[in-house]
Amino acid sequence: MVSACLLISKCRSEATGVGDATQDIEALIDLMARLPGLGPRSARRAVLHLIKKRARLMAPLATAMQGVADSARECLQCGNICTSDICDICTSGKRANGEICVVEDVADLWAMERANVFGGRYHVLGGTLSALDAIGPEDLRIPALVRRVADEQVTEVILALNATVDGQTTAHYIADQLSNRCAVTSLAQGVPIGGELDYLDDGTITAALRARKGV
């Protein structure tokens, strides 16, 4: 009788261990599925691939993710993602040419950098004005932009905002705030209505930047 009870207990323990392992995998799949562009099926395939390549891929990936989680932060000046208080773009003397490119999100900043045609500095707003979502100027980094224009002797602000209704509303608001402070231009040719910078190719971004016009 005792042996039977021990056998049942052992089986339950083993079953619980398998269950916990399965729960860990399912939890990882659930987290992966929350990433942009990944659904449950894609996340499941990705996790399975990582498990099969755990030594060569999964372990280094986990280490790299932990490192970024510990060190990544927003640049105190422009809002870019970096590993120090001020990013390399803001500290570079070569980028201090009096031009600031205003973008909605860090992904847009990275898209501009991929094009490799802009030599100034950036300012990340962190979103756009939206009456529907109750997002006003104080909820974005617009006041900080106005201060930077005064403090850094900025001669031109380039509005590289997405060509959406909220993006254009934000652009007009910023242009009004910077009136008589510096030249304000915006991206022109190449950016389609409703388009987003992060999805544009380098050639399109280059053409849009070179054809910018006054607001």
Short mmCIF file of C-alpha atoms in Angstrom, two decimals:
data_model
loop_
_atom_site.label_atom_id
_atom_site.label_comp_id
_atom_site.label_asym_id
_atom_site.label_seq_id
_atom_site.Cartn_x
_atom_site.Cartn_y
_atom_site.Cartn_z
CA MET A 1 0.00 0.00 0.00
CA VAL A 2 2.83 2.35 0.95
CA SER A 3 4.72 1.50 -2.22
CA ALA A 4 1.63 2.23 -4.30
CA CYS A 5 1.22 5.62 -2.62
CA LEU A 6 4.88 6.49 -3.25
CA LEU A 7 4.53 5.47 -6.88
CA ILE A 8 1.45 7.67 -7.31
CA SER A 9 3.22 10.60 -5.61
CA LYS A 10 6.26 10.19 -7.87
CA CYS A 11 4.09 10.13 -10.98
CA ARG A 12 2.30 13.28 -9.87
CA SER A 13 5.63 15.04 -9.23
CA GLU A 14 6.92 14.08 -12.64
CA ALA A 15 3.68 15.22 -14.24
CA THR A 16 3.90 18.52 -12.38
CA GLY A 17 7.45 19.03 -13.60
CA VAL A 18 6.42 18.48 -17.20
CA GLY A 19 3.48 20.81 -16.69
CA ASP A 20 5.72 23.56 -15.29
CA ALA A 21 8.09 23.21 -18.23
CA THR A 22 5.20 23.42 -20.66
CA GLN A 23 3.89 26.49 -18.85
CA ASP A 24 7.29 28.18 -19.19
CA ILE A 25 7.29 27.54 -22.93
CA GLU A 26 3.70 28.73 -23.30
CA ALA A 27 4.55 31.87 -21.32
CA LEU A 28 7.46 32.56 -23.69
CA ILE A 29 5.20 32.03 -26.71
CA ASP A 30 2.64 34.42 -25.23
CA LEU A 31 5.29 37.11 -24.72
CA MET A 32 6.69 36.64 -28.22
CA ALA A 33 3.19 36.91 -29.70
CA ARG A 34 2.93 40.43 -28.28
CA LEU A 35 5.79 41.66 -30.46
CA PRO A 36 4.89 43.72 -33.56
CA GLY A 37 4.44 41.51 -36.62
CA LEU A 38 4.20 38.29 -34.64
CA GLY A 39 0.98 36.40 -33.96
CA PRO A 40 0.49 33.19 -31.94
CA ARG A 41 1.51 30.94 -34.85
CA SER A 42 4.63 32.92 -35.75
CA ALA A 43 5.58 33.17 -32.08
CA ARG A 44 5.22 29.42 -31.65
CA ARG A 45 7.48 28.75 -34.66
CA ALA A 46 10.03 31.27 -33.40
CA VAL A 47 10.12 29.75 -29.91
CA LEU A 48 10.46 26.24 -31.32
CA HIS A 49 13.38 27.40 -33.47
CA LEU A 50 15.03 29.04 -30.45
CA ILE A 51 14.65 25.89 -28.36
CA LYS A 52 16.21 23.76 -31.08
CA LYS A 53 19.11 26.25 -31.33
CA ARG A 54 19.28 27.02 -27.62
CA ALA A 55 23.07 26.82 -27.29
CA ARG A 56 23.92 28.79 -30.43
CA LEU A 57 21.02 31.23 -30.50
CA MET A 58 18.72 31.18 -27.47
CA ALA A 59 21.36 31.59 -24.74
CA PRO A 60 23.20 34.50 -26.47
CA LEU A 61 19.84 36.13 -27.24
CA ALA A 62 18.76 35.90 -23.60
CA THR A 63 22.08 37.41 -22.48
CA ALA A 64 21.84 40.24 -25.01
CA MET A 65 18.23 41.00 -24.04
CA GLN A 66 19.15 41.13 -20.36
CA GLY A 67 22.01 43.48 -21.16
CA VAL A 68 19.76 45.83 -23.11
CA ALA A 69 17.09 45.65 -20.40
CA ASP A 70 19.67 46.77 -17.84
CA SER A 71 21.36 49.51 -19.88
CA ALA A 72 18.84 50.98 -22.37
CA ARG A 73 17.43 54.41 -21.59
CA GLU A 74 16.08 57.53 -23.29
CA CYS A 75 18.50 60.30 -24.23
CA LEU A 76 17.75 63.21 -21.90
CA GLN A 77 18.22 65.68 -24.74
CA CYS A 78 16.53 64.23 -27.82
CA GLY A 79 14.61 61.16 -26.62
CA ASN A 80 16.58 58.62 -28.65
CA ILE A 81 17.20 55.15 -27.18
CA CYS A 82 20.80 54.73 -26.02
CA THR A 83 22.90 53.32 -23.20
CA SER A 84 23.96 56.63 -21.63
CA ASP A 85 22.22 59.78 -20.46
CA ILE A 86 23.05 61.59 -23.74
CA CYS A 87 23.18 59.69 -27.03
CA ASP A 88 26.10 59.70 -29.50
CA ILE A 89 24.22 61.90 -31.97
CA CYS A 90 23.68 64.66 -29.41
CA THR A 91 27.27 64.56 -28.16
CA SER A 92 28.80 64.61 -31.65
CA GLY A 93 30.23 68.00 -32.51
CA LYS A 94 29.81 67.21 -36.20
CA ARG A 95 26.03 67.06 -35.77
CA ALA A 96 25.81 70.55 -34.21
CA ASN A 97 25.00 72.31 -37.47
CA GLY A 98 21.91 74.21 -36.29
CA GLU A 99 19.43 71.70 -37.76
CA ILE A 100 17.00 69.61 -35.71
CA CYS A 101 14.86 66.93 -37.32
CA VAL A 102 11.63 66.33 -35.39
CA VAL A 103 10.21 62.80 -35.50
CA GLU A 104 7.27 61.09 -33.84
CA ASP A 105 9.01 57.97 -32.55
CA VAL A 106 12.49 56.47 -32.13
CA ALA A 107 11.74 54.05 -35.01
CA ASP A 108 11.41 57.10 -37.29
CA LEU A 109 14.75 58.45 -36.06
CA TRP A 110 16.40 55.15 -36.88
CA ALA A 111 14.75 55.18 -40.32
CA MET A 112 16.24 58.62 -41.02
CA GLU A 113 19.66 57.44 -39.87
CA ARG A 114 19.47 54.42 -42.19
CA ALA A 115 19.04 56.79 -45.12
CA ASN A 116 22.32 58.48 -44.07
CA VAL A 117 21.42 61.86 -45.59
CA PHE A 118 20.78 64.02 -42.53
CA GLY A 119 23.74 65.46 -40.66
CA GLY A 120 22.03 67.34 -37.84
CA ARG A 121 20.41 66.33 -34.56
CA TYR A 122 17.00 64.93 -33.72
CA HIS A 123 14.08 65.49 -31.39
CA VAL A 124 11.67 62.65 -30.61
CA LEU A 125 8.18 63.85 -29.69
CA GLY A 126 6.95 60.53 -28.33
CA GLY A 127 3.69 60.69 -30.29
CA THR A 128 1.38 63.20 -31.96
CA LEU A 129 -1.36 65.54 -30.82
CA SER A 130 -4.72 63.80 -30.65
CA ALA A 131 -7.95 65.29 -29.35
CA LEU A 132 -9.57 61.86 -29.54
CA ASP A 133 -6.95 60.34 -27.22
CA ALA A 134 -6.64 63.48 -25.08
CA ILE A 135 -2.96 63.95 -25.99
CA GLY A 136 -1.94 67.59 -25.73
CA PRO A 137 1.36 69.47 -26.18
CA GLU A 138 2.39 68.91 -22.55
CA ASP A 139 2.03 65.14 -23.04
CA LEU A 140 4.66 65.26 -25.78
CA ARG A 141 8.16 66.72 -25.90
CA ILE A 142 7.02 69.90 -27.67
CA PRO A 143 7.91 72.31 -24.83
CA ALA A 144 11.38 70.72 -24.67
CA LEU A 145 11.75 71.32 -28.42
CA VAL A 146 10.94 75.02 -28.02
CA ARG A 147 13.57 75.28 -25.28
CA ARG A 148 16.17 73.50 -27.44
CA VAL A 149 15.59 75.91 -30.30
CA ALA A 150 16.42 78.80 -27.99
CA ASP A 151 19.29 77.15 -26.10
CA GLU A 152 21.10 75.52 -29.04
CA GLN A 153 20.84 78.41 -31.50
CA VAL A 154 18.88 76.29 -33.94
CA THR A 155 18.46 77.79 -37.40
CA GLU A 156 16.12 75.19 -38.94
CA VAL A 157 13.63 72.66 -37.61
CA ILE A 158 12.70 69.91 -40.07
CA LEU A 159 9.34 68.30 -39.33
CA ALA A 160 9.65 64.67 -40.40
CA LEU A 161 6.30 63.57 -39.03
CA ASN A 162 4.10 60.85 -40.46
CA ALA A 163 1.70 62.04 -43.17
CA THR A 164 -1.41 61.33 -41.12
CA VAL A 165 -4.11 63.70 -39.85
CA ASP A 166 -2.61 63.76 -36.35
CA GLY A 167 0.89 64.11 -37.80
CA GLN A 168 -0.06 67.12 -39.88
CA THR A 169 -1.97 68.68 -36.97
CA THR A 170 1.12 68.33 -34.82
CA ALA A 171 3.31 69.80 -37.56
CA HIS A 172 1.14 72.90 -37.85
CA TYR A 173 1.09 73.35 -34.09
CA ILE A 174 4.89 73.15 -33.85
CA ALA A 175 5.29 75.54 -36.77
CA ASP A 176 3.07 78.03 -34.94
CA GLN A 177 5.06 77.64 -31.71
CA LEU A 178 8.36 78.22 -33.52
CA SER A 179 7.12 81.13 -35.60
CA ASN A 180 9.81 83.88 -35.82
CA ARG A 181 12.26 81.69 -33.87
CA CYS A 182 13.81 79.73 -36.75
CA ALA A 183 13.04 78.35 -40.19
CA VAL A 184 10.52 75.49 -40.10
CA THR A 185 10.40 73.01 -42.98
CA SER A 186 8.69 69.68 -43.57
CA LEU A 187 9.28 66.61 -45.70
CA ALA A 188 7.68 66.98 -49.10
CA GLN A 189 8.02 64.60 -52.06
CA GLY A 190 8.20 60.91 -51.45
CA VAL A 191 6.06 60.54 -48.34
CA PRO A 192 2.58 59.29 -49.28
CA ILE A 193 -0.55 60.40 -47.44
CA GLY A 194 -1.11 57.94 -44.62
CA GLY A 195 2.46 56.66 -44.90
CA GLU A 196 4.84 56.09 -41.97
CA LEU A 197 8.59 56.70 -42.08
CA ASP A 198 9.52 53.35 -40.59
CA TYR A 199 8.04 51.56 -43.63
CA LEU A 200 9.70 53.72 -46.30
CA ASP A 201 12.81 52.77 -48.23
CA ASP A 202 16.01 54.82 -48.02
CA GLY A 203 15.54 56.36 -51.48
CA THR A 204 12.08 57.66 -50.62
CA ILE A 205 13.31 59.20 -47.38
CA THR A 206 16.25 60.80 -49.20
CA ALA A 207 13.99 62.37 -51.84
CA ALA A 208 11.56 63.62 -49.21
CA LEU A 209 14.30 65.21 -47.11
CA ARG A 210 15.93 66.99 -50.06
CA ALA A 211 12.59 68.35 -51.28
CA ARG A 212 11.49 69.75 -47.92
CA LYS A 213 9.56 73.03 -47.96
CA GLY A 214 8.41 75.72 -45.59
CA VAL A 215 5.31 75.10 -43.47
#
